[in-house]
CSV table of C-alpha atoms and ligand atoms in Angstrom, one decimal:
chain,number,residue,atom,x,y,z
A,1,MET,CA,0.1,-0.1,-0.3
A,2,ILE,CA,1.3,4.0,-0.6
A,3,TYR,CA,0.3,6.6,1.0
A,4,ARG,CA,0.7,9.6,-0.9
A,5,LYS,CA,-0.8,13.2,-1.9
A,6,PRO,CA,-3.2,13.3,-4.7
A,7,THR,CA,-2.8,15.1,-8.2
A,8,PHE,CA,-5.2,15.8,-10.4
A,9,LYS,CA,-5.1,12.5,-12.5
A,10,ASP,CA,-6.2,11.3,-8.8
A,11,VAL,CA,-9.6,13.2,-9.2
A,12,GLU,CA,-11.8,10.8,-11.0
A,13,ALA,CA,-11.0,7.8,-8.9
A,14,ILE,CA,-11.4,9.8,-6.0
A,15,HIS,CA,-15.2,10.4,-6.9
A,16,LYS,CA,-15.9,7.7,-7.7
A,17,LEU,CA,-15.1,6.4,-3.9
A,18,ILE,CA,-16.7,8.8,-2.6
A,19,ASN,CA,-19.6,8.6,-4.4
A,20,ASN,CA,-20.3,4.9,-4.5
A,21,TYR,CA,-20.5,5.1,-0.7
A,22,ALA,CA,-22.7,8.7,-0.6
A,23,ASP,CA,-25.5,6.8,-3.2
A,24,GLN,CA,-25.2,4.4,-0.4
A,25,GLY,CA,-25.9,6.8,2.3
A,26,LEU,CA,-23.0,5.8,4.2
A,27,MET,CA,-21.6,9.6,3.8
A,28,LEU,CA,-22.1,13.0,2.2
A,29,ALA,CA,-21.7,13.4,-2.2
A,30,ARG,CA,-18.8,15.8,-3.0
A,31,SER,CA,-18.7,17.2,-6.3
A,32,ARG,CA,-15.8,17.2,-9.1
A,33,ASN,CA,-15.3,21.0,-8.0
A,34,VAL,CA,-14.9,20.6,-4.3
A,35,LEU,CA,-12.8,17.7,-5.1
A,36,TYR,CA,-10.2,19.9,-7.4
A,37,GLU,CA,-10.7,23.2,-4.4
A,38,THR,CA,-9.7,20.2,-1.4
A,39,LEU,CA,-7.5,18.4,-3.4
A,40,ARG,CA,-4.5,19.6,-1.1
A,41,ASP,CA,-6.3,19.0,1.8
A,42,MET,CA,-6.7,14.6,1.0
A,43,ILE,CA,-4.2,11.6,1.6
A,44,ILE,CA,-4.3,8.6,-0.6
A,45,ALA,CA,-3.9,5.0,-0.2
A,46,GLU,CA,-3.5,3.4,-3.3
A,47,LYS,CA,-2.7,-0.6,-4.3
A,48,ASP,CA,-1.4,-1.7,-7.9
A,49,ASN,CA,-2.0,1.7,-9.4
A,50,VAL,CA,-5.4,1.7,-7.9
A,51,VAL,CA,-7.0,4.6,-5.3
A,52,VAL,CA,-8.3,2.5,-2.6
A,53,GLY,CA,-8.9,4.7,-0.1
A,54,VAL,CA,-9.0,8.6,1.0
A,55,GLY,CA,-9.3,11.0,3.6
A,56,ALA,CA,-9.0,14.8,4.3
A,57,LEU,CA,-7.8,17.7,6.5
A,58,HIS,CA,-9.8,20.8,6.2
A,59,LEU,CA,-8.4,24.0,7.5
A,60,VAL,CA,-11.1,25.9,9.4
A,61,TRP,CA,-10.1,28.2,12.1
A,62,GLU,CA,-6.9,28.9,14.4
A,63,GLU,CA,-5.7,25.4,15.6
A,64,LEU,CA,-9.0,24.0,14.8
A,65,ALA,CA,-9.7,21.7,11.4
A,66,GLU,CA,-11.4,19.0,10.4
A,67,ILE,CA,-11.0,15.3,9.2
A,68,ARG,CA,-13.3,14.5,6.5
A,69,ALA,CA,-14.4,12.9,3.2
A,70,MET,CA,-12.9,9.2,4.7
A,71,ALA,CA,-13.7,6.5,2.1
A,72,ILE,CA,-11.8,3.1,2.4
A,73,SER,CA,-12.7,0.5,-0.9
A,74,PRO,CA,-14.3,-2.3,0.4
A,75,GLU,CA,-11.9,-4.6,-0.6
A,76,VAL,CA,-9.6,-3.2,1.4
A,77,THR,CA,-11.4,-2.1,4.7
A,78,LYS,CA,-10.9,-3.2,8.6
A,79,GLN,CA,-6.7,-4.2,7.4
A,80,GLY,CA,-5.9,-0.6,8.8
A,81,VAL,CA,-6.3,1.8,5.8
A,82,GLY,CA,-8.4,4.2,7.0
A,83,SER,CA,-6.3,4.8,10.9
A,84,LYS,CA,-3.3,5.0,8.5
A,85,ILE,CA,-4.7,7.6,6.8
A,86,VAL,CA,-5.8,9.8,9.5
A,87,GLU,CA,-2.8,9.2,11.4
A,88,ASP,CA,-1.5,11.0,8.3
A,89,LEU,CA,-3.6,13.9,8.5
A,90,VAL,CA,-2.7,14.2,12.5
A,91,VAL,CA,0.8,14.2,11.6
A,92,GLU,CA,0.3,17.3,8.6
A,93,ALA,CA,-2.5,18.7,11.0
A,94,LYS,CA,0.7,19.1,14.4
A,95,GLY,CA,3.0,20.2,11.5
A,96,LEU,CA,0.7,23.2,10.9
A,97,GLY,CA,-0.4,24.0,14.3
A,98,VAL,CA,-3.6,22.3,15.0
A,99,LYS,CA,-4.8,21.9,18.2
A,100,THR,CA,-8.3,20.2,18.0
A,101,LEU,CA,-9.6,18.1,15.5
A,102,PHE,CA,-13.1,17.3,14.4
A,103,THR,CA,-15.4,15.7,12.6
A,104,LEU,CA,-18.5,14.8,12.0
A,105,THR,CA,-19.7,11.1,11.1
A,106,TYR,CA,-22.0,8.3,10.9
A,107,GLN,CA,-19.1,6.0,11.7
A,108,PRO,CA,-18.4,7.1,15.2
A,109,GLY,CA,-17.0,3.2,16.2
A,110,PHE,CA,-14.2,3.9,14.0
A,111,PHE,CA,-13.2,7.3,15.2
A,112,SER,CA,-13.6,6.0,18.8
A,113,LYS,CA,-10.9,3.6,18.1
A,114,LEU,CA,-8.7,7.0,17.1
A,115,GLY,CA,-9.4,8.4,20.0
A,116,PHE,CA,-12.1,10.7,18.9
A,117,SER,CA,-14.8,11.4,21.6
A,118,GLU,CA,-18.3,12.3,20.8
A,119,VAL,CA,-19.2,16.4,21.4
A,120,ALA,CA,-22.8,17.6,21.2
A,121,LYS,CA,-22.7,19.7,18.3
A,122,GLU,CA,-23.7,23.5,19.7
A,123,GLU,CA,-19.7,22.5,21.4
A,124,LEU,CA,-18.8,23.5,18.2
A,125,PRO,CA,-17.4,26.7,17.2
A,126,HIS,CA,-20.1,28.1,14.9
A,127,LYS,CA,-17.3,28.4,12.0
A,128,VAL,CA,-17.6,24.5,11.6
A,129,TRP,CA,-21.5,25.2,10.1
A,130,LYS,CA,-20.2,27.4,7.5
A,131,GLU,CA,-20.0,24.9,5.0
A,132,CYS,CA,-22.9,23.2,6.0
A,133,ILE,CA,-25.2,25.3,4.5
A,134,ASN,CA,-24.5,23.9,1.0
A,135,CYS,CA,-25.3,20.0,2.7
A,136,PRO,CA,-28.4,18.9,0.8
A,137,LYS,CA,-29.6,17.9,5.0
A,138,PHE,CA,-29.0,21.4,6.3
A,139,PRO,CA,-30.1,21.8,9.1
A,140,ASN,CA,-31.3,18.8,10.4
A,141,CYS,CA,-27.8,17.3,10.5
A,142,ASP,CA,-27.4,13.5,11.7
A,143,GLU,CA,-24.0,13.0,11.9
A,144,THR,CA,-22.2,12.5,15.4
A,145,ALA,CA,-19.9,15.4,16.2
A,146,MET,CA,-16.7,14.4,17.5
A,147,ILE,CA,-13.3,15.8,18.8
A,148,ARG,CA,-9.5,15.0,19.3
A,149,LYS,CA,-7.0,16.7,20.7
A,150,ILE,CA,-3.8,16.5,19.4
B,1,LIG,C1,-15.0,3.9,8.0
B,1,LIG,C2,-14.1,3.6,7.5
B,1,LIG,C3,-13.0,5.0,6.2
B,1,LIG,C4,-13.1,2.6,8.4
B,1,LIG,O1,-12.0,2.6,7.2
B,1,LIG,P1,-11.4,0.8,7.4
B,1,LIG,O2,-9.8,1.2,6.7
B,1,LIG,O3,-12.2,0.1,7.6
B,1,LIG,O4,-10.7,1.2,8.9
B,1,LIG,P2,-9.6,0.7,10.0
B,1,LIG,O5,-9.5,-1.3,9.3
B,1,LIG,O6,-8.3,1.5,10.0
B,1,LIG,O7,-10.2,0.2,11.1
B,1,LIG,C5,-9.7,0.8,12.6
B,1,LIG,C6,-10.2,0.2,13.2
B,1,LIG,O8,-11.6,0.8,13.5
B,1,LIG,C7,-12.4,0.1,13.7
B,1,LIG,N1,-14.0,0.1,13.1
B,1,LIG,C8,-13.6,0.5,11.3
B,1,LIG,N2,-14.7,0.5,11.3
B,1,LIG,C9,-15.5,0.4,11.8
B,1,LIG,C10,-17.4,1.0,11.9
B,1,LIG,N3,-18.1,1.5,11.0
B,1,LIG,N4,-17.6,0.9,13.3
B,1,LIG,C11,-16.8,0.6,14.8
B,1,LIG,N5,-15.5,0.1,14.5
B,1,LIG,C12,-15.0,0.4,13.3
B,1,LIG,C13,-11.8,-1.3,13.1
B,1,LIG,O9,-12.4,-2.4,13.4
B,1,LIG,C14,-10.6,-1.6,14.1
B,1,LIG,O10,-10.6,-1.3,15.0
B,1,LIG,P3,-9.3,-2.6,15.6
B,1,LIG,O11,-8.2,-1.9,15.6
B,1,LIG,O12,-9.8,-2.5,17.0
B,1,LIG,O13,-9.2,-3.5,14.6
B,1,LIG,C15,-14.2,2.6,6.3
B,1,LIG,O14,-15.1,1.4,6.4
B,1,LIG,C16,-15.5,3.2,4.7
B,1,LIG,O15,-14.8,3.7,4.2
B,1,LIG,N6,-16.6,3.4,5.1
B,1,LIG,C17,-17.4,3.6,4.0
B,1,LIG,C18,-17.2,5.0,4.2
B,1,LIG,C19,-17.7,6.0,5.2
B,1,LIG,O16,-18.2,4.9,6.4
B,1,LIG,N7,-17.1,6.8,5.5
B,1,LIG,C20,-16.9,7.7,6.8
B,1,LIG,C21,-18.0,8.7,6.4
B,1,LIG,S1,-18.2,9.7,7.9
């Protein structure tokens, strides 16, 4: 397994990986536009020249960042790929001076294994919700809010 930053050539594979899960209601869909704009946020996992995992670190406010867009291909789940991507994103976050990571997720069990704890959504700063207005579910968010101090 290779873990690396993506390039434009990886966008179609990332789009497919994320939106296959989004079609099943497991995560939020991402347009190509958003993927291009946030490509530098991401780390991908690649096996035999195929993109099999993705995750992103999105800077939100001073010392605050979000882990998002986690998607691991079904053939390689439960093999530590998601954990490795999160931990690589944590290293990036620490390098930038991030002190608090948060996530809004449908998979709290995965994130709790990685040291995230559930918090009330109201505990997250208002700035966090800026992008939520573009979500089809807004304002009825059914994701779990979790944070990890790093
Ligand atoms: C959730 C997801 C990212 C996990 O990735 P993964 O590579 O399978 O995770 P890992 O193998 O690193 O798992 C790490 C640990 O979390 C556990 N875990 C993984 N998914 C879990 C879940 N949904 N609930 C509870 N525990 C979970 C694993 O069993 C493992 O535990 P262990 O260390 O005791 O063995 C992946 O299953 C996925 O892409 N799912 C579909 C899309 C999705 O739900 N994305 C998250 C959107 S919020």
